[in-house]
Coordinates of C-alpha atoms and ligand atoms in Angstrom, one line a residue:
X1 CA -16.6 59.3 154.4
X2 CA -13.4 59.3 157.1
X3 CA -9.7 57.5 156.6
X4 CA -6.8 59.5 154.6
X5 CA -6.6 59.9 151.6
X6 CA -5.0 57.3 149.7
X7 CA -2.5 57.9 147.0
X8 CA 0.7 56.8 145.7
X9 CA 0.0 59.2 142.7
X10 CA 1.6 62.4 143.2
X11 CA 0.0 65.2 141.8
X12 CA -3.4 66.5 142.1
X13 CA -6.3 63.9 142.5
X14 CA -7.2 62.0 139.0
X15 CA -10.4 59.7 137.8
X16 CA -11.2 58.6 135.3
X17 CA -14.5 60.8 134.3
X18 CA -16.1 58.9 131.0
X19 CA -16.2 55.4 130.1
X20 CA -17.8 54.0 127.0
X21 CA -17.4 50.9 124.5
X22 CA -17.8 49.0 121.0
X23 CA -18.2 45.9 120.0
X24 CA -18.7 44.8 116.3
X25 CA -22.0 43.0 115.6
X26 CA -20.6 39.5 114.4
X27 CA -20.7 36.5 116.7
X28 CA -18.4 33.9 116.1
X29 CA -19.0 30.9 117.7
X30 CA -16.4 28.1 119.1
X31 CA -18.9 25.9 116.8
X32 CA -18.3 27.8 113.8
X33 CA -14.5 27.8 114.4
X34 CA -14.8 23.8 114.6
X35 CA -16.1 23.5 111.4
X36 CA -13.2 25.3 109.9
X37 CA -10.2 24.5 112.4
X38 CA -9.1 21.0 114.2
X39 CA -10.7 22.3 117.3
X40 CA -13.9 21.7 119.6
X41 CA -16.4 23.9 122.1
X42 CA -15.3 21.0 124.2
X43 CA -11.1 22.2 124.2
X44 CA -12.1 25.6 123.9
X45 CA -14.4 25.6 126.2
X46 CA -12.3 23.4 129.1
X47 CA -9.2 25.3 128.3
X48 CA -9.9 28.8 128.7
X49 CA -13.9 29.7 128.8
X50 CA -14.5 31.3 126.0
X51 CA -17.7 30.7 124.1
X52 CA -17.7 33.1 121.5
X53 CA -16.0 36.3 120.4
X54 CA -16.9 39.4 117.9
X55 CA -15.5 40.1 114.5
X56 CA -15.4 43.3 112.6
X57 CA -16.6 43.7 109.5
X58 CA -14.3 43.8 106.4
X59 CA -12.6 46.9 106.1
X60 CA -13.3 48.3 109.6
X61 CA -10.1 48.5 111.6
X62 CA -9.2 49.6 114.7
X63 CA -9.0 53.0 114.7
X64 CA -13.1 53.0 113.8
X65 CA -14.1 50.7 116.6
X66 CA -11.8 53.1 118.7
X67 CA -13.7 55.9 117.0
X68 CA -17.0 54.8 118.4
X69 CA -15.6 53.9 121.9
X70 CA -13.5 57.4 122.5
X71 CA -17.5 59.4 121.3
X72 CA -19.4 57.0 124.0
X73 CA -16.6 57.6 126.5
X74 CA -16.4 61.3 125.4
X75 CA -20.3 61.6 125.9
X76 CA -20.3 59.9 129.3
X77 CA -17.6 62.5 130.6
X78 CA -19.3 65.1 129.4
X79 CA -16.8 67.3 128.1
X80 CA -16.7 68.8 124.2
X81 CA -13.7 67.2 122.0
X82 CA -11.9 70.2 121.7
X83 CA -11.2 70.0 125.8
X84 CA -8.8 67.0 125.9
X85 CA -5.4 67.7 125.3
X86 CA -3.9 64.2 124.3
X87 CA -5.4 60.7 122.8
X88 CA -3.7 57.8 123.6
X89 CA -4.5 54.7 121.8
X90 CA -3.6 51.1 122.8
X91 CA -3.2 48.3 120.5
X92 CA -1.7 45.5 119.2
X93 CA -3.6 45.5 116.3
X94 CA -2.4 49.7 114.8
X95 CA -4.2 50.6 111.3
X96 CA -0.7 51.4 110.0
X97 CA 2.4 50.7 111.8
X98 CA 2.9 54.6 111.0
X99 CA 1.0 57.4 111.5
X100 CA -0.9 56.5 115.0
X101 CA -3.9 55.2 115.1
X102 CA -4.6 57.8 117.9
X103 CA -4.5 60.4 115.5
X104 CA -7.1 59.3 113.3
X105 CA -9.2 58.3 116.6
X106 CA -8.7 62.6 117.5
X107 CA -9.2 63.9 114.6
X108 CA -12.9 61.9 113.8
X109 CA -13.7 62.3 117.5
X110 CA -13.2 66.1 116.8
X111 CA -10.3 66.7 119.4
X112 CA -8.9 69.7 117.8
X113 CA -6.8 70.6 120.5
X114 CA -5.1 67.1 121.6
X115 CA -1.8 65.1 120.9
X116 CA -1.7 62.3 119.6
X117 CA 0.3 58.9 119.9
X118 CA -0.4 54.7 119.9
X119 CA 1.2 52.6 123.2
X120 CA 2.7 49.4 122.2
X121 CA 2.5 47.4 125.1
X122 CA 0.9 44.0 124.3
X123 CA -2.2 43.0 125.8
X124 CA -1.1 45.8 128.9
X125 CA -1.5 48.5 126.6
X126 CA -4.2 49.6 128.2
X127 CA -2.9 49.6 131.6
X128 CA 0.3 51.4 130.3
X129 CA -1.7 54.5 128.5
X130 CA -3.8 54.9 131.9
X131 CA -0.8 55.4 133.5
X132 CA 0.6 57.9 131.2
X133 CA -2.7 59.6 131.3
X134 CA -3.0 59.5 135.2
X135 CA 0.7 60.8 135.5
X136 CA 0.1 63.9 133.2
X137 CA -3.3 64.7 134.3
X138 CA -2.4 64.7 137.9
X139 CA 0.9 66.6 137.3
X140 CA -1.3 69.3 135.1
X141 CA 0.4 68.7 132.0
X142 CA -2.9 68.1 130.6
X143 CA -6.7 68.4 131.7
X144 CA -7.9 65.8 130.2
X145 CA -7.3 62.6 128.3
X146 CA -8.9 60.3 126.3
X147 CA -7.3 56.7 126.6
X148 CA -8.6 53.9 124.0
X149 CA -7.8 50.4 124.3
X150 CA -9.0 49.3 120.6
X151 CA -8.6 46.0 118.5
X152 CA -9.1 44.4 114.9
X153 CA -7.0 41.0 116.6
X154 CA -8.4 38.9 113.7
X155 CA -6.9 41.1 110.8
X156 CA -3.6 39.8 112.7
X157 CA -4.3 36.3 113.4
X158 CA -3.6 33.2 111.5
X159 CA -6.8 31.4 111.0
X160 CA -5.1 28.3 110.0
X161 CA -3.8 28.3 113.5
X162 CA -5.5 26.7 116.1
X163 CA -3.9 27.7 119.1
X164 CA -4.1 31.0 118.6
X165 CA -7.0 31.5 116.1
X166 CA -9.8 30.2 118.7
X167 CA -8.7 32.5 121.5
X168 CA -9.2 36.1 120.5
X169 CA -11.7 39.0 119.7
X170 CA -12.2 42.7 118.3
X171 CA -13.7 45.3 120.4
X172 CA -12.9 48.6 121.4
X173 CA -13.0 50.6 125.2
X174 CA -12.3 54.1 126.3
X175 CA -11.9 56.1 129.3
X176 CA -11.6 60.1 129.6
X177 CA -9.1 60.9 132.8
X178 CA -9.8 64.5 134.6
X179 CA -8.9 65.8 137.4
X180 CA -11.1 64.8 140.5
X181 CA -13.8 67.2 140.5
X182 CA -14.0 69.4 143.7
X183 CA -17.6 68.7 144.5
X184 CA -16.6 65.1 145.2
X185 CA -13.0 66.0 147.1
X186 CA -14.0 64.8 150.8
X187 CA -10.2 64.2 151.4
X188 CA -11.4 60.4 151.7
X189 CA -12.0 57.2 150.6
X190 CA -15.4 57.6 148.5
X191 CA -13.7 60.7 146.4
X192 CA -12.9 58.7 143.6
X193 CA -9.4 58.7 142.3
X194 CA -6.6 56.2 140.4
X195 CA -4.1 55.4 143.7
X196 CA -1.2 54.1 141.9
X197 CA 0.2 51.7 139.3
X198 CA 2.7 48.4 139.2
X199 CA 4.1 48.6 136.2
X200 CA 6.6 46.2 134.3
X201 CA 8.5 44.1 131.5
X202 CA 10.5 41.1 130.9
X203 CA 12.0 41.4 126.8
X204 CA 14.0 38.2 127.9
X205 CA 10.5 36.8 127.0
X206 CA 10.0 38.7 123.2
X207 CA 9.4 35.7 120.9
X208 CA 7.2 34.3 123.3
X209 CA 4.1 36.2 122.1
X210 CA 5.0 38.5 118.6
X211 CA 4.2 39.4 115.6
X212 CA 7.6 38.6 114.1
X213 CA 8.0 40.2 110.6
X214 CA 6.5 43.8 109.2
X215 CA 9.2 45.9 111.3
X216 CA 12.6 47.0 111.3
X217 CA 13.9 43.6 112.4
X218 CA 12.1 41.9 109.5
X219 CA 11.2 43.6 107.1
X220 CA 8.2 42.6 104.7
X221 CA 8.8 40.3 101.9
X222 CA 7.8 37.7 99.8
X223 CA 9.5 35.1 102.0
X224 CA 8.0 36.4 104.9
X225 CA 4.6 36.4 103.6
X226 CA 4.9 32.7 102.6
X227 CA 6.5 32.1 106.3
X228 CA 3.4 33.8 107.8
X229 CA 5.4 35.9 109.4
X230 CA 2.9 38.6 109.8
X231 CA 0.6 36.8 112.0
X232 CA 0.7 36.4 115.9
X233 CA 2.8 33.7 117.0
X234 CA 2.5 32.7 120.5
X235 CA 3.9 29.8 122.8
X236 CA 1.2 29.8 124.9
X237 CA 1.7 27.5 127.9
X238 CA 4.8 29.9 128.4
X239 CA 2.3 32.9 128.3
X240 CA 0.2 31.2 130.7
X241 CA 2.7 30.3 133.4
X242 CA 4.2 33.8 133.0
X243 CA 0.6 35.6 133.3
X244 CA -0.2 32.8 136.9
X245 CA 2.9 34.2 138.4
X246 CA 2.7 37.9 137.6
X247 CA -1.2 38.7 138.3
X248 CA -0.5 37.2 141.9
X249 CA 2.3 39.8 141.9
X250 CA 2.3 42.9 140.5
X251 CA -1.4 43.2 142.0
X252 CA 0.2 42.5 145.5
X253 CA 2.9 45.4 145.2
X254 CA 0.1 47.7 143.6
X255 CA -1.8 46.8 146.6
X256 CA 1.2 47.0 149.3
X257 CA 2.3 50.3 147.1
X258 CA -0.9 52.2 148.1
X259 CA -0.9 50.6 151.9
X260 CA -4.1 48.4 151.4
X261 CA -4.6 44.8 151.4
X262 CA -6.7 42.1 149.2
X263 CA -9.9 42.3 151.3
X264 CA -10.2 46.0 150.4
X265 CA -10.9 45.0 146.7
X266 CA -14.3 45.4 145.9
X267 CA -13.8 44.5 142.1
X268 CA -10.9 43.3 140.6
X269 CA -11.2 43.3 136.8
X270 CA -7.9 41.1 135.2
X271 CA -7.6 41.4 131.2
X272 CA -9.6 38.4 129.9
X273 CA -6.9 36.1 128.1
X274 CA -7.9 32.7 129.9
X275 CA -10.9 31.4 132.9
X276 CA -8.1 29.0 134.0
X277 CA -5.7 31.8 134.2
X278 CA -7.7 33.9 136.5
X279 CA -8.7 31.2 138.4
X280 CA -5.3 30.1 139.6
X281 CA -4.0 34.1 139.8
X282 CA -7.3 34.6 142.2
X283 CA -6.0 31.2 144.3
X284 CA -3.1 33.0 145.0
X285 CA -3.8 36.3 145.4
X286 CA -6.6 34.9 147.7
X287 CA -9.6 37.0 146.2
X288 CA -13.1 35.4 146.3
X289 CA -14.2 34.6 142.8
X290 CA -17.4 37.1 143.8
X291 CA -15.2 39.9 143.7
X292 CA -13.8 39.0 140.0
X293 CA -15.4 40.2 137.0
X294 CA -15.5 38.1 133.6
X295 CA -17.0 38.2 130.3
X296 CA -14.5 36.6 128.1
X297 CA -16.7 33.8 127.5
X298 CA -18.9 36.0 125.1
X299 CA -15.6 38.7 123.8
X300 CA -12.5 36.3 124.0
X301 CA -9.4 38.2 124.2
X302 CA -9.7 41.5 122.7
X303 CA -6.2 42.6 124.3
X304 CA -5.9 46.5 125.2
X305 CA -9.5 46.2 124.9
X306 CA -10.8 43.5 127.4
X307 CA -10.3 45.9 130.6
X308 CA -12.8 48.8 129.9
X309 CA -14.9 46.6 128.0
X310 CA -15.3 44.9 131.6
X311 CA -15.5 48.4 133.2
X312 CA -18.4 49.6 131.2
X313 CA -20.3 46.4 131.9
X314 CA -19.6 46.3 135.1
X315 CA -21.0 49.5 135.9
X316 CA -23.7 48.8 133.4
X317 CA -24.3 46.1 135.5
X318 CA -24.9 47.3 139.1
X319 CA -21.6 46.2 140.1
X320 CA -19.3 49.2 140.0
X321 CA -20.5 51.6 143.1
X322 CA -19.1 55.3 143.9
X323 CA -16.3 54.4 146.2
X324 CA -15.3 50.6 145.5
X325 CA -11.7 49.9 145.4
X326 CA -11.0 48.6 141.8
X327 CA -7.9 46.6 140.7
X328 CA -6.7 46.3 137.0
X329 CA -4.2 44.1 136.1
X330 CA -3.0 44.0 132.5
X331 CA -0.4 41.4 131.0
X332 CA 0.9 40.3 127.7
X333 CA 3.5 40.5 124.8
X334 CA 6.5 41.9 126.0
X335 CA 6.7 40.1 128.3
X336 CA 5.0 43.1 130.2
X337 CA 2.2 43.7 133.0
X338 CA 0.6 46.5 134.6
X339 CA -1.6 46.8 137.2
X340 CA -3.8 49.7 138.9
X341 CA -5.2 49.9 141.6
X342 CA -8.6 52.6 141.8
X343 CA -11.4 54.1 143.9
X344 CA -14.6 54.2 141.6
X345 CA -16.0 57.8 141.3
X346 CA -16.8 58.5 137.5
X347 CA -16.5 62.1 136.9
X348 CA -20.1 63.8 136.6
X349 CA -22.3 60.9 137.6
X350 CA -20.6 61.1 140.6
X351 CA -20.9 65.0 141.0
X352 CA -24.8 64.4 140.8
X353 CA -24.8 61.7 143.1
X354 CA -22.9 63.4 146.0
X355 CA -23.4 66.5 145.3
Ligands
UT7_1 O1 -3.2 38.2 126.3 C1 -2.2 37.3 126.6 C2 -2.1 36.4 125.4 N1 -2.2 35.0 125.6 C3 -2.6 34.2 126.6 O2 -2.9 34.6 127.7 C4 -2.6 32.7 126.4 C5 -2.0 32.0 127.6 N2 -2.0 30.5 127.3 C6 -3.2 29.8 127.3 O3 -4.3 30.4 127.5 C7 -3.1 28.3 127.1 O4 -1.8 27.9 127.1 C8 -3.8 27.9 125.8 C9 -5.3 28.0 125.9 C10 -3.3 28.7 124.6 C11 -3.5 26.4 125.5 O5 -3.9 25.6 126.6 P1 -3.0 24.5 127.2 O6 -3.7 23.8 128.2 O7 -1.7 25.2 127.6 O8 -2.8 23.6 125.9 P2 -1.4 23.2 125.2 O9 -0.8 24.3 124.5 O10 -0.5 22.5 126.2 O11 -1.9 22.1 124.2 C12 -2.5 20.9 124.6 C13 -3.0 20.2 123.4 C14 -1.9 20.1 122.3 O12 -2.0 18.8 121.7 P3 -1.0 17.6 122.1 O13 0.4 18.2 121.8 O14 -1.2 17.4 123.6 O15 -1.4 16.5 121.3 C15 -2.3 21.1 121.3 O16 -1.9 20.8 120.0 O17 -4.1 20.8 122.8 C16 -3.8 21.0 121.4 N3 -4.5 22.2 121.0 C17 -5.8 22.3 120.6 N4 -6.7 21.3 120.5 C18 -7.9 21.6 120.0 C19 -4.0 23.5 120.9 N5 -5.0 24.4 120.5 C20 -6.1 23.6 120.3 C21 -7.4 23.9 119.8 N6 -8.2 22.9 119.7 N7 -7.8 25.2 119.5

């Protein structure tokens, strides 16, 4: 391996070293949904690809499909519990709005010895705890981290509402960040190592997507339970434009940030929220559709999940090799995005490989 080495992280060299994933057993069909809703597998289909989605079983919430995600992840890194020093958990779909669901995610996962908090960042939650995780790891605040994007969407949806009912799903994903592990430091591309993050919000854009009622603006009540206040609202051609325009980019300045250029990206993996949106955002990034990876025709959009849901299958899949330059790109409620850009290297597979 030759070149520099390429970071816009300060810090020592980070990766992420585990990666692992839930999804519930329940499929729910775009059929089944028409039989309940005013909707077709035709409109959902033609609108935004999705097929199907998963639905957790009564009583499970998110912090147990995070549970399972954060012990695969854990497993895959390698390390004991007790040696990460914070869980961050992303979500848009808490157990409580207090305490975290992180903490509940540590404590069954056996972490002893770690913080704990939630990231509320819309569907870019997961982006935004990567970056916190990446930024403390790399400035040896911690060791290691355990960040979980993880989801119960359809506790939070309003079933009687067709344009938002028919486009999510629950799922959970996790990734453990470590250091870069000196058997694979070659000072080069092929080390393995998150390069650098685009971070950012608009809150002129807050009603767009929300959850309006339940907080400290408005408070629970009987009125707001009859208003169905406590379910997502979205104006969703407004999310879409917004998401067509950002993807292009925030992945460009992640890109120009870390002094590469579209044709480096092996991979890019975009949260799954809609085919048609990803579509138009790869147009104008000018990526090859080859180079994109998609499953939100069988998951839907399971928010701060849908990104290492994608990683794990990817690599499950052949398509995620030591050394390929990945780019994330998060976006949601906010109105926020994030994206990251990534040289593949996962923690002790890739010792055993290279070393
Ligand atoms: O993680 C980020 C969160 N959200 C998103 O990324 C969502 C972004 N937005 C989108 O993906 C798209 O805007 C949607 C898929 C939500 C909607 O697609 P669209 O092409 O923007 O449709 P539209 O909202 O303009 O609605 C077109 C028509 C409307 O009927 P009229 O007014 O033309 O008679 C809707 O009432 O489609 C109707 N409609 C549906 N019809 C059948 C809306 N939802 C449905 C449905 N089934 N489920």
């Amino acid at each position: 391996m030759s070149g520099p080495r390429l970071a816009s992280l300060a810090g020592r060299p980070v990766t992420i070293g585990g990666l692992g994933s839930y999804l519930p057993g329940r499929v729910l069909t775009n059929e089944d949904l028409a039989a309940v809703l005013n909707t077709s597998d035709a409109w959902i289909t033609q609108r935004t690809g999705i097929k199907q989605r998963r639905v957790a079983e009564s009583g499970a919430s998110s912090s147990d499909l995070g549970i399972a995600a954060a012990r695969a992840a854990l497993s895959d890194s390698g390390l004991s519990p007790d040696e990460i020093g914070l869980v961050i958990t992303a979500t848009i779909s808490p157990d409580r709005i207090m305490p975290a669901t992180a903490s509940r995610v540590a404590y069954e996962c056996g972490c002893t010895n770690a913080g704990a908090c939630d990231v509320s960042a819309g569907c870019t939650g997961f982006v935004y705890a990567l970056s916190m995780a990446a930024g403390m790891v790399a400035a040896g605040l911690h060791d290691h981290v355990l960040v979980v994007g993880a989801e119960v969407i359809s506790r939070v949806l309003d079933w009687e509402d067709r344009s938002t009912a028919v486009l999510f799903g629950d799922g959970a994903g996790a990734v453990v960040v470590s250091p870069v592990p000196e058997a694979v430091m070659t000072g080069g591309r092929g080390s393995g190592g998150i390069l650098g993050f685009d971070l950012g919000s608009d809150g002129s854009g807050e009603e767009i997507l929300m959850i309006p009622a339940g907080g400290s603006r408005l408070p629970a009540s009987c009125a707001t339970v009859e208003a169905r206040q406590h379910y997502m609202q979205m104006n969703g051609r407004e999310v879409y434009k917004f998401a067509v325009q950002v993807v292009a980019r925030s992945a460009g300045r992640v890109l120009e940030k870390c002094g590469l250029s579209v044709s480096d990206v092996d991979l890019f993996v975009p949260h799954q929220a809609n085919l048609r949106i990803i579509e138009k955002a790869i147009k104008k990034l000018g990526i090859h559709e080859d180079r994109v990876y998609t499953n939100l025709e069988k998951y839907g959009n399971t928010s701060c999940a849908s990104i290492p849901l994608c990683l794990t299958e990817a690599r499950a899949e052949g398509r995620l090799k030591n050394g390929d330059l990945v780019l994330l790109m998060g976006f949601g409620a906010g109105l926020s995005w994030g994206a990251c850009l990534l040289e593949w290297g996962c923690g002790r597979g890739a010792v055993d490989e290279r070393g």
